[in-house]
Structure formats: C-alpha cells, structure tokens
PDB file of N, CA and C in Angstrom:
ATOM      1  N   UNK A  19       9.705 -59.503  16.647  1.00  0.00           N
ATOM      2  CA  UNK A  19       8.345 -59.041  17.188  1.00  0.00           C
ATOM      3  C   UNK A  19       8.212 -58.985  18.833  1.00  0.00           C
ATOM      4  N   UNK A  20       8.822 -60.049  19.325  1.00  0.00           N
ATOM      5  CA  UNK A  20       8.504 -59.985  20.823  1.00  0.00           C
ATOM      6  C   UNK A  20       9.487 -58.744  21.525  1.00  0.00           C
ATOM      7  N   UNK A  21      10.635 -58.335  20.879  1.00  0.00           N
ATOM      8  CA  UNK A  21      11.330 -57.201  21.471  1.00  0.00           C
ATOM      9  C   UNK A  21      10.521 -55.881  21.116  1.00  0.00           C
ATOM     10  N   UNK A  22       9.845 -55.811  19.982  1.00  0.00           N
ATOM     11  CA  UNK A  22       9.068 -54.568  19.843  1.00  0.00           C
ATOM     12  C   UNK A  22       7.973 -54.449  20.647  1.00  0.00           C
ATOM     13  N   UNK A  23       7.330 -55.699  21.005  1.00  0.00           N
ATOM     14  CA  UNK A  23       6.293 -55.754  22.018  1.00  0.00           C
ATOM     15  C   UNK A  23       6.647 -55.359  23.271  1.00  0.00           C
ATOM     16  N   UNK A  24       7.729 -55.718  23.757  1.00  0.00           N
ATOM     17  CA  UNK A  24       8.126 -55.336  25.029  1.00  0.00           C
ATOM     18  C   UNK A  24       8.895 -53.919  25.252  1.00  0.00           C
ATOM     19  N   UNK A  25       9.387 -53.283  24.067  1.00  0.00           N
ATOM     20  CA  UNK A  25       9.917 -51.956  24.300  1.00  0.00           C
ATOM     21  C   UNK A  25       8.999 -50.941  24.732  1.00  0.00           C
ATOM     22  N   UNK A  26       7.818 -50.979  24.027  1.00  0.00           N
ATOM     23  CA  UNK A  26       6.705 -49.762  24.324  1.00  0.00           C
ATOM     24  C   UNK A  26       5.403 -50.450  25.103  1.00  0.00           C
ATOM     25  N   UNK A  27       5.614 -51.601  25.717  1.00  0.00           N
ATOM     26  CA  UNK A  27       4.452 -52.193  26.465  1.00  0.00           C
ATOM     27  C   UNK A  27       3.457 -52.320  25.458  1.00  0.00           C
ATOM     28  N   UNK A  28       3.504 -52.663  24.336  1.00  0.00           N
ATOM     29  CA  UNK A  28       2.556 -53.034  23.230  1.00  0.00           C
ATOM     30  C   UNK A  28       1.845 -54.291  23.557  1.00  0.00           C
ATOM     31  N   UNK A  29       0.614 -54.293  23.345  1.00  0.00           N
ATOM     32  CA  UNK A  29      -0.203 -55.533  23.834  1.00  0.00           C
ATOM     33  C   UNK A  29      -0.264 -56.538  22.674  1.00  0.00           C
ATOM     34  N   UNK A  30      -0.409 -55.964  21.234  1.00  0.00           N
ATOM     35  CA  UNK A  30      -0.993 -56.714  20.319  1.00  0.00           C
ATOM     36  C   UNK A  30       0.109 -56.612  19.058  1.00  0.00           C
ATOM     37  N   UNK A  31       0.052 -57.497  18.196  1.00  0.00           N
ATOM     38  CA  UNK A  31       0.849 -57.421  17.007  1.00  0.00           C
ATOM     39  C   UNK A  31       0.421 -56.155  16.171  1.00  0.00           C
ATOM     40  N   UNK A  32      -0.898 -56.002  16.081  1.00  0.00           N
ATOM     41  CA  UNK A  32      -1.518 -54.975  15.301  1.00  0.00           C
ATOM     42  C   UNK A  32      -1.002 -53.660  15.767  1.00  0.00           C
ATOM     43  N   UNK A  33      -0.887 -53.564  17.096  1.00  0.00           N
ATOM     44  CA  UNK A  33      -0.436 -52.254  17.648  1.00  0.00           C
ATOM     45  C   UNK A  33       1.047 -51.989  17.304  1.00  0.00           C
ATOM     46  N   UNK A  34       1.830 -53.198  17.375  1.00  0.00           N
ATOM     47  CA  UNK A  34       3.226 -53.157  16.930  1.00  0.00           C
ATOM     48  C   UNK A  34       3.435 -52.740  15.491  1.00  0.00           C
ATOM     49  N   UNK A  35       2.588 -53.228  14.674  1.00  0.00           N
ATOM     50  CA  UNK A  35       2.690 -52.715  13.173  1.00  0.00           C
ATOM     51  C   UNK A  35       2.300 -51.304  13.182  1.00  0.00           C
ATOM     52  N   UNK A  36       1.173 -50.903  13.920  1.00  0.00           N
ATOM     53  CA  UNK A  36       0.855 -49.481  13.638  1.00  0.00           C
ATOM     54  C   UNK A  36       1.808 -48.690  14.190  1.00  0.00           C
ATOM     55  N   UNK A  37       2.400 -48.975  15.258  1.00  0.00           N
ATOM     56  CA  UNK A  37       3.538 -47.976  15.916  1.00  0.00           C
ATOM     57  C   UNK A  37       4.739 -47.984  14.715  1.00  0.00           C
ATOM     58  N   UNK A  38       5.272 -49.148  14.195  1.00  0.00           N
ATOM     59  CA  UNK A  38       6.048 -49.080  13.199  1.00  0.00           C
ATOM     60  C   UNK A  38       5.735 -48.236  11.955  1.00  0.00           C
ATOM     61  N   UNK A  39       4.569 -48.371  11.601  1.00  0.00           N
ATOM     62  CA  UNK A  39       4.190 -47.499  10.364  1.00  0.00           C
ATOM     63  C   UNK A  39       4.229 -45.964  10.740  1.00  0.00           C
ATOM     64  N   UNK A  40       3.866 -45.735  11.940  1.00  0.00           N
ATOM     65  CA  UNK A  40       3.925 -44.273  12.425  1.00  0.00           C
ATOM     66  C   UNK A  40       5.278 -43.913  12.257  1.00  0.00           C
ATOM     67  N   UNK A  41       6.315 -44.747  12.803  1.00  0.00           N
ATOM     68  CA  UNK A  41       7.731 -44.393  12.798  1.00  0.00           C
ATOM     69  C   UNK A  41       8.188 -44.120  11.436  1.00  0.00           C
ATOM     70  N   UNK A  42       7.748 -45.118  10.542  1.00  0.00           N
ATOM     71  CA  UNK A  42       8.258 -44.866   9.129  1.00  0.00           C
ATOM     72  C   UNK A  42       7.806 -43.764   8.546  1.00  0.00           C
ATOM     73  N   UNK A  43       6.535 -43.211   8.775  1.00  0.00           N
ATOM     74  CA  UNK A  43       6.057 -42.007   8.241  1.00  0.00           C
ATOM     75  C   UNK A  43       6.866 -40.727   8.776  1.00  0.00           C
ATOM     76  N   UNK A  44       7.103 -40.902  10.105  1.00  0.00           N
ATOM     77  CA  UNK A  44       7.945 -39.845  10.784  1.00  0.00           C
ATOM     78  C   UNK A  44       9.352 -39.701  10.165  1.00  0.00           C
ATOM     79  N   UNK A  45       9.938 -40.673   9.957  1.00  0.00           N
ATOM     80  CA  UNK A  45      11.166 -40.845   9.541  1.00  0.00           C
ATOM     81  C   UNK A  45      11.317 -40.380   8.001  1.00  0.00           C
ATOM     82  N   UNK A  46      10.205 -40.677   7.127  1.00  0.00           N
ATOM     83  CA  UNK A  46      10.225 -40.002   5.819  1.00  0.00           C
ATOM     84  C   UNK A  46       9.951 -38.597   5.768  1.00  0.00           C
ATOM     85  N   UNK A  47       9.137 -37.994   6.775  1.00  0.00           N
ATOM     86  CA  UNK A  47       8.914 -36.698   6.761  1.00  0.00           C
ATOM     87  C   UNK A  47      10.217 -35.863   7.214  1.00  0.00           C
ATOM     88  N   UNK A  48      11.043 -36.514   8.067  1.00  0.00           N
ATOM     89  CA  UNK A  48      12.213 -35.953   8.561  1.00  0.00           C
ATOM     90  C   UNK A  48      13.295 -35.902   7.416  1.00  0.00           C
ATOM     91  N   UNK A  49      13.164 -36.925   6.786  1.00  0.00           N
ATOM     92  CA  UNK A  49      14.213 -37.074   5.482  1.00  0.00           C
ATOM     93  C   UNK A  49      13.886 -35.890   4.394  1.00  0.00           C
ATOM     94  N   UNK A  50      12.556 -35.889   4.263  1.00  0.00           N
ATOM     95  CA  UNK A  50      12.156 -34.723   3.316  1.00  0.00           C
ATOM     96  C   UNK A  50      12.521 -33.474   3.944  1.00  0.00           C
ATOM     97  N   UNK A  51      12.434 -32.950   5.306  1.00  0.00           N
ATOM     98  CA  UNK A  51      12.922 -31.836   5.752  1.00  0.00           C
ATOM     99  C   UNK A  51      14.390 -31.602   5.520  1.00  0.00           C
ATOM    100  N   UNK A  52      15.260 -32.659   5.866  1.00  0.00           N
ATOM    101  CA  UNK A  52      16.496 -32.507   5.648  1.00  0.00           C
ATOM    102  C   UNK A  52      17.066 -32.337   4.235  1.00  0.00           C
ATOM    103  N   UNK A  53      16.340 -32.916   3.111  1.00  0.00           N
ATOM    104  CA  UNK A  53      16.575 -32.576   1.839  1.00  0.00           C
ATOM    105  C   UNK A  53      16.416 -31.146   1.531  1.00  0.00           C
ATOM    106  N   UNK A  54      15.562 -30.362   2.432  1.00  0.00           N
ATOM    107  CA  UNK A  54      15.416 -28.832   1.861  1.00  0.00           C
ATOM    108  C   UNK A  54      16.316 -28.081   2.825  1.00  0.00           C
ATOM    109  N   UNK A  55      17.160 -28.739   3.659  1.00  0.00           N
ATOM    110  CA  UNK A  55      18.140 -28.004   4.373  1.00  0.00           C
ATOM    111  C   UNK A  55      19.019 -27.191   3.605  1.00  0.00           C
ATOM    112  N   UNK A  56      19.022 -25.784   3.535  1.00  0.00           N
ATOM    113  CA  UNK A  56      19.770 -24.925   2.782  1.00  0.00           C
ATOM    114  C   UNK A  56      19.260 -24.529   1.578  1.00  0.00           C
ATOM    115  N   UNK A  57      18.050 -25.122   1.116  1.00  0.00           N
ATOM    116  CA  UNK A  57      17.421 -24.773  -0.082  1.00  0.00           C
ATOM    117  C   UNK A  57      16.322 -23.723   0.221  1.00  0.00           C
ATOM    118  N   UNK A  58      16.024 -23.653   1.488  1.00  0.00           N
ATOM    119  CA  UNK A  58      14.797 -22.631   1.806  1.00  0.00           C
ATOM    120  C   UNK A  58      15.160 -21.553   2.547  1.00  0.00           C
ATOM    121  N   UNK A  59      14.895 -20.473   2.504  1.00  0.00           N
ATOM    122  CA  UNK A  59      15.338 -19.394   3.353  1.00  0.00           C
ATOM    123  C   UNK A  59      14.108 -18.818   4.242  1.00  0.00           C
ATOM    124  N   UNK A  60      14.377 -18.862   5.467  1.00  0.00           N
ATOM    125  CA  UNK A  60      13.270 -18.495   6.466  1.00  0.00           C
ATOM    126  C   UNK A  60      13.539 -17.223   6.836  1.00  0.00           C
ATOM    127  N   UNK A  61      12.432 -16.571   7.188  1.00  0.00           N
ATOM    128  CA  UNK A  61      12.427 -15.195   7.723  1.00  0.00           C
ATOM    129  C   UNK A  61      12.426 -15.152   9.366  1.00  0.00           C
ATOM    130  N   UNK A  62      13.532 -14.942   9.853  1.00  0.00           N
ATOM    131  CA  UNK A  62      13.703 -15.159  11.303  1.00  0.00           C
ATOM    132  C   UNK A  62      12.644 -14.198  12.081  1.00  0.00           C
ATOM    133  N   UNK A  63      12.455 -13.135  11.404  1.00  0.00           N
ATOM    134  CA  UNK A  63      11.369 -12.191  12.018  1.00  0.00           C
ATOM    135  C   UNK A  63       9.951 -12.692  12.212  1.00  0.00           C
ATOM    136  N   UNK A  64       9.709 -13.637  11.284  1.00  0.00           N
ATOM    137  CA  UNK A  64       8.247 -14.130  11.306  1.00  0.00           C
ATOM    138  C   UNK A  64       8.236 -14.995  12.573  1.00  0.00           C
ATOM    139  N   UNK A  65       9.214 -15.493  13.142  1.00  0.00           N
ATOM    140  CA  UNK A  65       9.088 -16.380  14.375  1.00  0.00           C
ATOM    141  C   UNK A  65       9.062 -15.681  15.709  1.00  0.00           C
ATOM    142  N   UNK A  66       9.262 -14.337  15.715  1.00  0.00           N
ATOM    143  CA  UNK A  66       9.444 -13.606  16.894  1.00  0.00           C
ATOM    144  C   UNK A  66       7.976 -13.201  17.178  1.00  0.00           C
TER     145      UNK A  66
END
C-alpha cells in the first residue's frame, strides 16, 4: 500500500483503491479489444 501511495503521490488509501480499480477496468477493456484482433474488419477510408 505504501508503494502505491508514493508512486502517484496519492494521499489516501481510498484514492489508491480507486486508482487500482480504474486500472483494472482499463486493462479489462484492453483485453477485450485484443480478443477482437483479427476478427473485425475496419474500413480504412472511414478514418480519413
């Protein structure tokens, strides 16, 4: 806990837990995107 508080200059344990949960959600979203890799075809023209 102390290391987590020092890394991001977090002041409270609650902030550390919230930051950890945000990271967990972000990682889960990235995993879901990676699972779609090669399964979804994107139209390159739509991004121009």
